[in-house]
CSV table of C-alpha atoms and ligand atoms in Angstrom, one decimal:
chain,number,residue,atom,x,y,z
A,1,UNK,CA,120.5,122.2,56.6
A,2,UNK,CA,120.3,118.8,55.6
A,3,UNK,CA,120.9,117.0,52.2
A,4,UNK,CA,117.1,116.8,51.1
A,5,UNK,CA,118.3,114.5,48.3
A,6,UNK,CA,119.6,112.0,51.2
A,7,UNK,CA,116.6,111.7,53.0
A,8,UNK,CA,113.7,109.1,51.6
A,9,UNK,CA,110.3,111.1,51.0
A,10,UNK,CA,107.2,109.9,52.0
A,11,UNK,CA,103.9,111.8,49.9
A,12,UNK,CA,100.7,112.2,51.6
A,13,UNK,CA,97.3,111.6,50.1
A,14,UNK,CA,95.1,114.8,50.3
A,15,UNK,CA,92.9,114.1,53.4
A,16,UNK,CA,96.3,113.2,55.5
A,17,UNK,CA,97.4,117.1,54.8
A,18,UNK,CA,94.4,118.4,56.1
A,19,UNK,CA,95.1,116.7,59.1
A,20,UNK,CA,98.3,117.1,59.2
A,21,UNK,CA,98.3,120.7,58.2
A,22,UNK,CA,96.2,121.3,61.4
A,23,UNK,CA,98.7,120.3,63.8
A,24,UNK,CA,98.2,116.7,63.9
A,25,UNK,CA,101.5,114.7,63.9
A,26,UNK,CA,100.7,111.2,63.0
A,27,UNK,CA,100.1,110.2,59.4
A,28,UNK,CA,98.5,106.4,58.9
A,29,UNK,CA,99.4,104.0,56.5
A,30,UNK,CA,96.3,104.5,54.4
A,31,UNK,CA,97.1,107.8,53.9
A,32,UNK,CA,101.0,107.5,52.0
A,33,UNK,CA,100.3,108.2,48.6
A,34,UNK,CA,103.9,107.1,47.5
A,35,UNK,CA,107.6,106.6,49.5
A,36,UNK,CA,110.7,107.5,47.7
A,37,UNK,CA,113.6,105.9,48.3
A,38,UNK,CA,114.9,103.1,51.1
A,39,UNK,CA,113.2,103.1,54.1
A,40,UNK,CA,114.3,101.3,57.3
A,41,UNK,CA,112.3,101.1,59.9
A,42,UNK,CA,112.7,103.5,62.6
A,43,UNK,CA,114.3,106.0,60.1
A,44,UNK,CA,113.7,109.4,59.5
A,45,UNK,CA,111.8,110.4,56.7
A,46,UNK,CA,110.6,114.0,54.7
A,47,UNK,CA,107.1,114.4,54.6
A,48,UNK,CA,105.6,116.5,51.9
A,49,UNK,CA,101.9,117.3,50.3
A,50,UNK,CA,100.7,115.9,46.6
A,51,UNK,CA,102.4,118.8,45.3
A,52,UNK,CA,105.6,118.3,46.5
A,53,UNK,CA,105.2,120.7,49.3
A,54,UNK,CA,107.8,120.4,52.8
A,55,UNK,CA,105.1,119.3,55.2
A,56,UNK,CA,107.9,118.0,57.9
A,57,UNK,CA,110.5,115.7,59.1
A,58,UNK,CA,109.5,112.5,61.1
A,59,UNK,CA,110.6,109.3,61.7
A,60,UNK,CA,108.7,106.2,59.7
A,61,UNK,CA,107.8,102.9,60.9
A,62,UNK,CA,106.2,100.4,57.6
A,63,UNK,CA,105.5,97.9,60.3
A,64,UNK,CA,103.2,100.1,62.2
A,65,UNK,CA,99.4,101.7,61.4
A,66,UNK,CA,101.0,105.2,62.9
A,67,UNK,CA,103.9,105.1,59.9
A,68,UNK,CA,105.0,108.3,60.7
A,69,UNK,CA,105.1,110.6,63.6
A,70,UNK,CA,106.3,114.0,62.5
A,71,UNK,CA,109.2,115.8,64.9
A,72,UNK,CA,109.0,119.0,63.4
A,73,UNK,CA,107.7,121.4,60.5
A,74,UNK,CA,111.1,122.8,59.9
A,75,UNK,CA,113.8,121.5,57.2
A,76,UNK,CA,116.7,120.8,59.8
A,77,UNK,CA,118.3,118.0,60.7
A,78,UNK,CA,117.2,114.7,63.1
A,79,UNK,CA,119.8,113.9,65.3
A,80,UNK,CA,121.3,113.5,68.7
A,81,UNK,CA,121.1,116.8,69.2
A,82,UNK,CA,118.2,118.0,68.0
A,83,UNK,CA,116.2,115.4,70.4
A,84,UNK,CA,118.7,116.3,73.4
A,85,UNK,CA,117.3,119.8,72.9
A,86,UNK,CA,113.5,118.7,73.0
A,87,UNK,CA,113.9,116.7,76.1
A,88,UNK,CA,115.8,119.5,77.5
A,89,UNK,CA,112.9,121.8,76.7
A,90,UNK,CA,110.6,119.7,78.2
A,91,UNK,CA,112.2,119.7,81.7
A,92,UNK,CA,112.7,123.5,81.9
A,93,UNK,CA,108.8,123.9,81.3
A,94,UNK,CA,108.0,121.6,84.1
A,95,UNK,CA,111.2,123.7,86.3
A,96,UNK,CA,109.4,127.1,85.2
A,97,UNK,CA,105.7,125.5,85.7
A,98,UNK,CA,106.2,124.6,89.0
A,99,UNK,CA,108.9,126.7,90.3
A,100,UNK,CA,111.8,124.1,90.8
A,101,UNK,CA,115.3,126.3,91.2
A,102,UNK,CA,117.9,123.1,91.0
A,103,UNK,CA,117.4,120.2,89.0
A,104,UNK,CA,113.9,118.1,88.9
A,105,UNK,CA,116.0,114.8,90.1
A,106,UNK,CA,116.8,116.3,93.0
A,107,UNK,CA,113.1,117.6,93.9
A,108,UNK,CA,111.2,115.0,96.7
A,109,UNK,CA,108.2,115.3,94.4
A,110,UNK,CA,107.4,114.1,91.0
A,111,UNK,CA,106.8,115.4,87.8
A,112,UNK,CA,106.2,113.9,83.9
A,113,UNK,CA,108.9,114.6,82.4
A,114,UNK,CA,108.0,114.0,78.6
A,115,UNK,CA,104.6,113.8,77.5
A,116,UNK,CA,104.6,112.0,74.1
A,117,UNK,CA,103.0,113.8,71.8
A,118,UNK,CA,102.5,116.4,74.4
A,119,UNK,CA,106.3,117.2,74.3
A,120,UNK,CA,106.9,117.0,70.5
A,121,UNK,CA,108.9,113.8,71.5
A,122,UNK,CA,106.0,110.9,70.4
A,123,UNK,CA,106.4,107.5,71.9
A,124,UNK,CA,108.5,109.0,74.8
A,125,UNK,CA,107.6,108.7,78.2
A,126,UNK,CA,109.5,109.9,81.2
A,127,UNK,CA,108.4,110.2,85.1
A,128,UNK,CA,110.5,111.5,87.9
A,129,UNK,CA,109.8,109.8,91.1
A,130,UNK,CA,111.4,111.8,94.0
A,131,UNK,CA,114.5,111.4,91.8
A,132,UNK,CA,114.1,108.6,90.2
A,133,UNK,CA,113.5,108.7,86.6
A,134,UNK,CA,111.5,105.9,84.8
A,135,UNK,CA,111.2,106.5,81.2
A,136,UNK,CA,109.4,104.0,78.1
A,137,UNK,CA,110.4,104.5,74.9
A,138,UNK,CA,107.4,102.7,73.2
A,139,UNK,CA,107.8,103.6,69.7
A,140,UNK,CA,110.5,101.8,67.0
A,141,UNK,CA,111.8,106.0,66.1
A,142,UNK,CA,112.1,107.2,69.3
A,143,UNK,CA,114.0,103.9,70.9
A,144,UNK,CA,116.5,104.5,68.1
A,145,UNK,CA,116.9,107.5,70.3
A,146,UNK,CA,117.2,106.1,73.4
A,147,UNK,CA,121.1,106.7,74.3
A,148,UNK,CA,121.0,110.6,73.3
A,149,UNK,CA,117.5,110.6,75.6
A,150,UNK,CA,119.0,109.1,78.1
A,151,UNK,CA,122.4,111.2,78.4
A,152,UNK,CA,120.3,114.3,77.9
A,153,UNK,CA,117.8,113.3,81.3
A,154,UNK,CA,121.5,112.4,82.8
A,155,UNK,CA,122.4,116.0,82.0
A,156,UNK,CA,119.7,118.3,82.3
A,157,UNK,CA,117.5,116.6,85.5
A,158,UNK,CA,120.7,114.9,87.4
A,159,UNK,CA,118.4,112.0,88.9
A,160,UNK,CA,119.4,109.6,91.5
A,161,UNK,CA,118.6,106.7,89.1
A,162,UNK,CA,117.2,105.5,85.8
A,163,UNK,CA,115.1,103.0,85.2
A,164,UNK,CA,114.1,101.7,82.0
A,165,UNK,CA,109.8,100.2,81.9
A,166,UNK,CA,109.3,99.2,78.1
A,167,UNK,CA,107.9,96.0,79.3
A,168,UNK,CA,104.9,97.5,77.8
A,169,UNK,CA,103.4,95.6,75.2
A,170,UNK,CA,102.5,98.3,72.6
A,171,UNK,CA,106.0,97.9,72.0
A,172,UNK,CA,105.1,94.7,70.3
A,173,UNK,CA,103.4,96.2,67.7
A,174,UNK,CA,106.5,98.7,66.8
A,175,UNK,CA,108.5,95.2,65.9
A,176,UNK,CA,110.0,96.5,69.7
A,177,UNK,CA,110.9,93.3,72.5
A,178,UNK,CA,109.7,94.1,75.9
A,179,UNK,CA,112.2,94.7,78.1
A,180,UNK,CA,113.2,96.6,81.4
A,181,UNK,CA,115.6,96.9,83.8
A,182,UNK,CA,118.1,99.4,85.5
A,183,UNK,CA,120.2,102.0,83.3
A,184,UNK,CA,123.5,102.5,85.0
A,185,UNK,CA,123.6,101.9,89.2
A,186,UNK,CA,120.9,100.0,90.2
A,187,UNK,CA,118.8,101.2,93.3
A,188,UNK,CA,116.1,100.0,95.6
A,189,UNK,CA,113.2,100.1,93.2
A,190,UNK,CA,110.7,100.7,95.6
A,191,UNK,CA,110.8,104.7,95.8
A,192,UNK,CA,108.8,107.4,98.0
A,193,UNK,CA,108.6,110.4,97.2
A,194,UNK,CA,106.0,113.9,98.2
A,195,UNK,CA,103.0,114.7,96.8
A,196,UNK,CA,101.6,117.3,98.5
A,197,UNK,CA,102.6,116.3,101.6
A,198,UNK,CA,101.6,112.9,101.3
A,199,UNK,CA,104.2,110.9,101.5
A,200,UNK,CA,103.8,108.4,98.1
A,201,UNK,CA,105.1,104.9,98.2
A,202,UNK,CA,106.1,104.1,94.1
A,203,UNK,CA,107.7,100.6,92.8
A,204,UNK,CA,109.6,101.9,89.5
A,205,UNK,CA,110.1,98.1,89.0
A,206,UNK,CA,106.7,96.2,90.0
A,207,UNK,CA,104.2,99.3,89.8
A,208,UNK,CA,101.8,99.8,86.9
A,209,UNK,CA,102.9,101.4,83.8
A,210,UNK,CA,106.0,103.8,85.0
A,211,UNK,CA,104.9,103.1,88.4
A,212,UNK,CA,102.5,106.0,89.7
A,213,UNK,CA,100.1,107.9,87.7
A,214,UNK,CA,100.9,111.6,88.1
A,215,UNK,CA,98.2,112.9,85.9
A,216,UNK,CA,95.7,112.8,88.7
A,217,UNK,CA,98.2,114.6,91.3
A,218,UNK,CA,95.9,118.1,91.2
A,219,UNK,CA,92.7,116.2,91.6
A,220,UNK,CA,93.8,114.5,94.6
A,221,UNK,CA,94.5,117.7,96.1
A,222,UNK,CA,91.3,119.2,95.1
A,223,UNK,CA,89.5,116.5,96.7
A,224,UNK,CA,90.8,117.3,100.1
A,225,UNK,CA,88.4,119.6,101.8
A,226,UNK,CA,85.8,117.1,100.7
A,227,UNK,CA,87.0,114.2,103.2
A,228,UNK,CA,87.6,115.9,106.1
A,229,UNK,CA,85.8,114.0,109.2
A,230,UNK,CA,84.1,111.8,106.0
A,231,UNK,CA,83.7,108.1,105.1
A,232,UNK,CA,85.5,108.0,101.6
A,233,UNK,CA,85.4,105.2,99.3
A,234,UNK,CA,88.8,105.0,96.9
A,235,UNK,CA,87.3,102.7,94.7
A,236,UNK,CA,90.2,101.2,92.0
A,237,UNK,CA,92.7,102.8,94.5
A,238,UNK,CA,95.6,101.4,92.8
A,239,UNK,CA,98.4,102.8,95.5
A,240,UNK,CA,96.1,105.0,97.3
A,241,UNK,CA,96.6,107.7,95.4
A,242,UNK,CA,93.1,109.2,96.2
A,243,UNK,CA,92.8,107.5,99.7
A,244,UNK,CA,96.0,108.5,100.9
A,245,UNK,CA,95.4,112.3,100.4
A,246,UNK,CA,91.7,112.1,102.1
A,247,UNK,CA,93.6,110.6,105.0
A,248,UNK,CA,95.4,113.4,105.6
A,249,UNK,CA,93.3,115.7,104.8
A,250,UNK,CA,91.2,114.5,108.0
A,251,UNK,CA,88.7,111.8,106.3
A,252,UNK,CA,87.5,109.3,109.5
A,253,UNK,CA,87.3,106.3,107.2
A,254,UNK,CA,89.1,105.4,104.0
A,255,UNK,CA,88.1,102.2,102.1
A,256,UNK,CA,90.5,101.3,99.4
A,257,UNK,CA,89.5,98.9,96.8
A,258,UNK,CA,91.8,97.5,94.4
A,259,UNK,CA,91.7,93.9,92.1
A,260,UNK,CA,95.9,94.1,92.8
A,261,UNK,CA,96.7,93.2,96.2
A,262,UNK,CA,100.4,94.2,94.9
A,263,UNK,CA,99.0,97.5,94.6
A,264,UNK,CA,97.1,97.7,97.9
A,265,UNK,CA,100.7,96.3,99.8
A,266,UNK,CA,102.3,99.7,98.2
A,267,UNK,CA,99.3,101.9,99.4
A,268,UNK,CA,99.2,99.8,103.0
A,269,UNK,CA,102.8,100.3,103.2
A,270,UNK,CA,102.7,104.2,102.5
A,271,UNK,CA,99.4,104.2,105.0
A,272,UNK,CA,102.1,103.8,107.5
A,273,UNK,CA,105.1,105.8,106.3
A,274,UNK,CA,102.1,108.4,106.9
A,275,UNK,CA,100.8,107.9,110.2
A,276,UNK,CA,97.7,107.3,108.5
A,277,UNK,CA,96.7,103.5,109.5
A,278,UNK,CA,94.1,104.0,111.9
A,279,UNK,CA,92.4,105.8,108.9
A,280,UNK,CA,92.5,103.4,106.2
A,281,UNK,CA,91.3,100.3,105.6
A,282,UNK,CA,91.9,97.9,102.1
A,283,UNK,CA,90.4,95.3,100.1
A,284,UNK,CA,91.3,93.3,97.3
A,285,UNK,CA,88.2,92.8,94.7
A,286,UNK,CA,86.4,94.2,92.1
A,287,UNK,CA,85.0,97.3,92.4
A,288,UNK,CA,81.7,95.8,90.4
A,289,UNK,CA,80.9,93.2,92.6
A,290,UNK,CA,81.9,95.1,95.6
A,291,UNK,CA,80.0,98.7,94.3
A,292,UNK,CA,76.7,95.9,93.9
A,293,UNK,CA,77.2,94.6,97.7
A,294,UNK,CA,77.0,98.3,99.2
A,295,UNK,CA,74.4,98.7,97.3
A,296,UNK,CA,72.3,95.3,98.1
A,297,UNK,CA,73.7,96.5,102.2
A,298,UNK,CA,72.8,99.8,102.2
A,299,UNK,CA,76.3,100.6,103.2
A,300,UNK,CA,77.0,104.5,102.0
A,301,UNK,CA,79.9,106.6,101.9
A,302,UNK,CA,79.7,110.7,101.9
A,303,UNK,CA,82.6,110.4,99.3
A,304,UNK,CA,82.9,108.1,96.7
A,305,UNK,CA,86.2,107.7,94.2
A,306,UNK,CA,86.1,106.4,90.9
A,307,UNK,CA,89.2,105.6,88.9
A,308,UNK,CA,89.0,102.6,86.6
A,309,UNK,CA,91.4,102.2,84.1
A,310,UNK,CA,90.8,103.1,80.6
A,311,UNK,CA,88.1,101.3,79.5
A,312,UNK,CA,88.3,101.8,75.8
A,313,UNK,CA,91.4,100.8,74.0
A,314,UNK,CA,90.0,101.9,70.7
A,315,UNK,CA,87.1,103.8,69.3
A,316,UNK,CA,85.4,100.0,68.6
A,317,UNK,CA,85.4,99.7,72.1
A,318,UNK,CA,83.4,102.8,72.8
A,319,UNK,CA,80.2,101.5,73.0
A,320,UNK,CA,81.2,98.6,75.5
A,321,UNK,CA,83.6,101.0,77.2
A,322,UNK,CA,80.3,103.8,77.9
A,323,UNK,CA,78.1,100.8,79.0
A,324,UNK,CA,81.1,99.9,81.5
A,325,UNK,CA,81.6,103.5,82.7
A,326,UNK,CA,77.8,104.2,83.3
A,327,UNK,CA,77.2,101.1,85.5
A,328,UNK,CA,79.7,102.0,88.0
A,329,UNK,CA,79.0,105.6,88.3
A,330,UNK,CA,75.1,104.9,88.5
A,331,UNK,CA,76.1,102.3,91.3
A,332,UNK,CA,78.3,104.5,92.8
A,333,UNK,CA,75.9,107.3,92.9
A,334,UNK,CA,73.4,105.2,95.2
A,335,UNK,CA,75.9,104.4,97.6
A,336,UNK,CA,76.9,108.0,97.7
A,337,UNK,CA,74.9,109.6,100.9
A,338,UNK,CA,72.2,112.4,99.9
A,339,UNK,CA,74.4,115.5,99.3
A,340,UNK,CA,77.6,113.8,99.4
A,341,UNK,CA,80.3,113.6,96.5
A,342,UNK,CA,81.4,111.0,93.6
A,343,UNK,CA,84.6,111.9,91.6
A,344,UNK,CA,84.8,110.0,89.1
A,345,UNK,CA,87.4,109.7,85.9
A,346,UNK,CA,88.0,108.4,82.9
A,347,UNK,CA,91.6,108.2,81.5
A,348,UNK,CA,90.3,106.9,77.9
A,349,UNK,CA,91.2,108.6,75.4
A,350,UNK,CA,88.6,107.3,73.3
A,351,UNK,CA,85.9,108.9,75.6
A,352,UNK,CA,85.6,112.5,74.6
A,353,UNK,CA,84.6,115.1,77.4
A,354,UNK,CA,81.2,115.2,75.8
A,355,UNK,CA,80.5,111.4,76.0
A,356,UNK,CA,81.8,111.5,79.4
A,357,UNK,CA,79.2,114.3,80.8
A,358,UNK,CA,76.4,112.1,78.6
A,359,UNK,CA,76.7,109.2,80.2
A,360,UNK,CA,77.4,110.6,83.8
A,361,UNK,CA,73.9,112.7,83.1
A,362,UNK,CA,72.3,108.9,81.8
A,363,UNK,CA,73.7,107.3,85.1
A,364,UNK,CA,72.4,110.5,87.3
A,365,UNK,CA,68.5,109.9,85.3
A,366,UNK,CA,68.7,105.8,85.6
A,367,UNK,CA,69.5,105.8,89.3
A,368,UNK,CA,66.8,108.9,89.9
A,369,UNK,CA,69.3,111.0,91.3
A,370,UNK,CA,69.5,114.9,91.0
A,371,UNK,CA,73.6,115.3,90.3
A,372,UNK,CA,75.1,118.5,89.7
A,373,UNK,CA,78.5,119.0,88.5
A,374,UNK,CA,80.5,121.2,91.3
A,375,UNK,CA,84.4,120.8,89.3
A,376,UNK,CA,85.5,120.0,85.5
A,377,UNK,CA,89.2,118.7,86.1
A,378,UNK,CA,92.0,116.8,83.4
A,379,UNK,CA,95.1,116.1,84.0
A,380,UNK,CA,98.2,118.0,85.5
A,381,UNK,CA,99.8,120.4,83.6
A,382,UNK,CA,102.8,118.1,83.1
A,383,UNK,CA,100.8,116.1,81.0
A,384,UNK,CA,100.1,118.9,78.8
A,385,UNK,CA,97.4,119.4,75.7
A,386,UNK,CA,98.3,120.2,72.2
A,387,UNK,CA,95.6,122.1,70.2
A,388,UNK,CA,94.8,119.6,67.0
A,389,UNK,CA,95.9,116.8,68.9
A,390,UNK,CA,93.2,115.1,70.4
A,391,UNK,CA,95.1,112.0,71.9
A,392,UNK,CA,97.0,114.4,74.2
A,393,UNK,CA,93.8,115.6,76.4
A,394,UNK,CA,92.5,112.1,77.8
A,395,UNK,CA,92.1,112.5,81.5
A,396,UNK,CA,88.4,113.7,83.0
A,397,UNK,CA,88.0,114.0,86.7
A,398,UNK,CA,84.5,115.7,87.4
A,399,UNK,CA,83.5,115.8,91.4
A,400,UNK,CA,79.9,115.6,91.3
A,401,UNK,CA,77.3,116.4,94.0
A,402,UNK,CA,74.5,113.6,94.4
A,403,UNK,CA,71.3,114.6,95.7
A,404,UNK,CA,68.3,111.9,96.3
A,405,UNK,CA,65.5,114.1,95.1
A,406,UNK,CA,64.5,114.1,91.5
B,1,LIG,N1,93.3,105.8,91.5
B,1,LIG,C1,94.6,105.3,91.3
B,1,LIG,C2,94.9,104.8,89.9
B,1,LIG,C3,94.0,103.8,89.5
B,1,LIG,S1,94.6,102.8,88.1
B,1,LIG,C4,95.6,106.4,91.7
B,1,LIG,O1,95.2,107.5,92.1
B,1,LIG,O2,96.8,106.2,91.6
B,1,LIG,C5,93.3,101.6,87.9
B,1,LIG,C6,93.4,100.6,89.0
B,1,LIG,O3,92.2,99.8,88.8
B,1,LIG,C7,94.5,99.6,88.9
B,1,LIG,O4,95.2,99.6,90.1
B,1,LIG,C8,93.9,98.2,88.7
B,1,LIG,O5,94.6,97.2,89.4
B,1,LIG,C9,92.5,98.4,89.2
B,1,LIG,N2,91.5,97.6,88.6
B,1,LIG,C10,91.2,97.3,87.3
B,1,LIG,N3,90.1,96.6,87.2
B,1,LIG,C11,89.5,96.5,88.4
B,1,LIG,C12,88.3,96.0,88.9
B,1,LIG,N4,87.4,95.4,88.1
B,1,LIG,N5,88.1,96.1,90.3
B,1,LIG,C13,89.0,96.6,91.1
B,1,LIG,N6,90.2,97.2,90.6
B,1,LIG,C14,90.4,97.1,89.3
C-alpha cells in the first residue's frame, strides 16, 4: 500500500466520473474540480470522485488538455515495477495470441508490442520488427518511465536492438523534445522481417511513425485471393504493404502509388528481396490527381487499394476529413472494373464505423454504382480494443464489391 497522504489528489467534476467510471482513462482539464497538493509534471497523482471517493491512480500532466491518464483502479503503488509488470503482460498476450514459444525478439515476424491505451500503458508505443524493437514514449508520465520500460522489453522480448522514434511531434505538446536514436548497440536500421511470407523491408530510423504499420497485417492477407492473375492498384502504398502481398499472392500487375519516393525505394527494394519485380510497378504522386487521370483515361483496375492516412486529426476536422474520404473512394470506385474490388480504410480515429459506411454508401450513390460490402475488417489483434474506450478502435478496412448497374 502506498502512503495516500503522500500522493497529491486530483477531484473530478461530476460529468468526468461518469466517464471515467465507465472505463475511460483520460480525464481533461475542464473536468478537475480541485488538485491537492504539489504537482509536477509527469507525476503521479490519486484521482477521486466529488465525494472523496478512490476513483484511481494516474499520472498528471498541467501542461497538457489530457491532464491525467489513469494506470489503474486499484490503491497500490506506481513504480518501476508495477509498469515492468504491464509491459510484461502485454508481451505474453501477443506470445499466447499468436502462438510464439521463445521470445517475440527472436520471432522473423512482427508484432505491437504495447498498444497505448490498448495495453493499460497510455502514451506507450512499442513494435517489434523481426527483432527489432522501436518503441515512442509520446506522453510526459510515461517517458518518466522510460528506463524501467526499456529494461523490462530487454528482459521479457530479448530483441536484437532498440530503437528509440519520439521524433514525433505530439511530444511537443507534453512539454516533451523530439528526439531519436539507438538505445544500447546500434544496428543497420533498415530491417526485414516476415509477414506472412512476404518478406517486408522496414527503416526503424527513416520509416513513418515506428516504421511499418502493423495494424493492417490481417487485411493484407485477406486480400490475397482477390489479386490472383489481377491488375491491383495499391494506392498510398506507403512500403507496399498491400502491393507486396497481392504480388505474391499471384496478382499480374501491381501499381504502387505513394507521394514518398523514400517510401516507394523501401517497397522497390523489398519487390526484389521477393522475386516480385516483374510484378510491380511504382509511382511517386498523389493519389488525387493520379485516381482523376485513370479516371479522365479510362484506365481500370479489378482491385483497387485505398489507404490514406488519417485524415482527421480532431473531431473539427471531421467534416473536411469525410469530404476528403468520399472523393477518393467515389473516384476509385469508377476506375474499379464492373465486379471487381476496392478496399478501402480509414485509420482516423475521429471517423466512427458508422460515418465510415455513410459516406462509402454516399460515394457508391454519387458515382451510380451498386457496391456491396463483401468484409468488415479493423485492425490486428495486437492493436487491441478496450470496451469504453473509443480512441483504441480506429482502423476500418471494408473490401467492397463494385458493380456498374444501379
Ligand atoms: N498502405 C500502407 C500504409 C499507408 S500510410 C501500408 O500498408 O503499409 C499512408 C501513406 O500515404 C504514406 O506513405 C504517405 O506518404 C502517403 N500519402 C499521404 N498523402 C498522399 C497523397 N495525397 N498521395 C499519395 N500518397 C500520399
Amino acid at each position: 500500500m502506498a502512503d495516500a497522504r503522500s500522493r497529491p489528489v486530483v477531484r473530478l467534476t461530476p460529468n468526468a466520473r461518469h466517464r471515467v467510471l465507465q472505463g475511460h482513462p483520460w480525464v481533461f482539464s475542464n473536468e478537475i474540480a480541485s488538485v491537492d497538493g504539489h504537482v509536477e509534471p509527469g507525476d503521479i497523482v490519486e484521482v477521486r470522485d466529488r465525494r472523496d471517493k478512490f476513483v484511481g491512480l494516474g499520472y498528471m500532466n498541467p501542461l497538457s488538455a489530457i491532464t491525467v491518464r489513469l494506470l489503474t483502479r486499484h490503491d497500490v503503488e506506481i513504480n518501476g515495477a508495477f509498469i515492468r509488470e504491464r509491459v510484461r503482460q502485454a508481451i505474453l498476450y501477443r506470445e499466447s495470441l499468436y502462438g510464439e514459444t521463445g521470445p517475440l525478439g527472436q520471432s522473423p515476424k512482427g508484432y505491437r508490442l504495447v498498444f497505448s491505451e490498448g495495453d493499460f500503458l497510455p502514451g506507450l508505443i512499442v513494435d517489434c520488427f523481426g527483432g527489432y524493437i522501436v518503441f515512442q514514449t509520446l506522453t510526459l508520465g510515461i517517458d518518466r518511465w522510460k528506463e524501467d520500460i526499456v529494461s523490462a522489453l530487454s528482459e521479457f522480448a530479448e530483441p536484437k536492438g532498440i530503437y528509440e522514434r519520439n521524433d514525433a511531434p505530439v511530444r511537443e505538446l507534453e512539454g516533451l523534445k523530439q528526439t531519436s536514436g539507438f538505445v544500447g548497440q546500434p544496428f543497420d536500421p533498415v530491417v526485414e522481417m516476415d509477414e506472412n511470407g512476404v518478406t517486408v523491408v522496414v527503416d526503424v530510423q527513416k520509416g513513418q511513425k515506428t516504421g511499418y504499420f502493423l495494424d493492417q497485417t490481417d487485411n493484407r492477407f485477406a486480400i490475397r485471393a482477390l489479386c490472383e492473375g489481377k491488375t491491383v492498384l495499391d494506392a498510398f502504398s506507403y512500403s507496399g504493404g498491400f502491393g507486396l502481398s497481392a504480388a505474391l499472392a499471384g496478382a499480374e500487375q501491381v501499381l504502387c502509388v505513394d507521394v514518398s519516393d523514400a517510401a516507394l525505394d523501401l517497397a522497390r527494394a523489398a519487390a526484389t528481396r521477393n522475386g516480385l519485380n516483374g510484378a510491380m510497378f511504382f509511382r511517386v504522386a498523389n493519389v488525387f490527381d493520379v485516381l482523376r487521370e485513370f479516371e479522365a483515361g479510362n484506365q481500370q483496375f479489378d482491385v483497387v487499394m485505398l489507404d490514406p492516412p488519417a485524415f482527421a486529426r480532431s473531431r473539427k476536422m471531421l467534416e473536411r476529413a469525410l469530404a476528403g474520404y468520399k472523393e477518393i473512394n467515389l473516384r476509385a470506385m469508377k476506375i474499379v472494373k464492373d465486379g471487381g474490388f476496392l478496399c478501402t480504410s480509414s485509420c482516423s480515429q475521429h471517423v466512427t464505423k458508422e460515418e465510415f459506411d455513410e459516406m462509402l454508401e454516399d460515394a457508391a450513390r454519387d458515382c451510380r454504382k451498386t457496391v456491396r460490402i463483401v468484409e468488415r475488417r479493423g485492425q490486428r489483434a495486437d492493436h487491441p480494443v478496450v470496451l469504453g474506450v473509443p480512441e483504441t478502435e480506429y482502423l476500418k478496412f471494408r473490401v467492397c464489391q463494385v458493380f456498374d448497374f444501379r
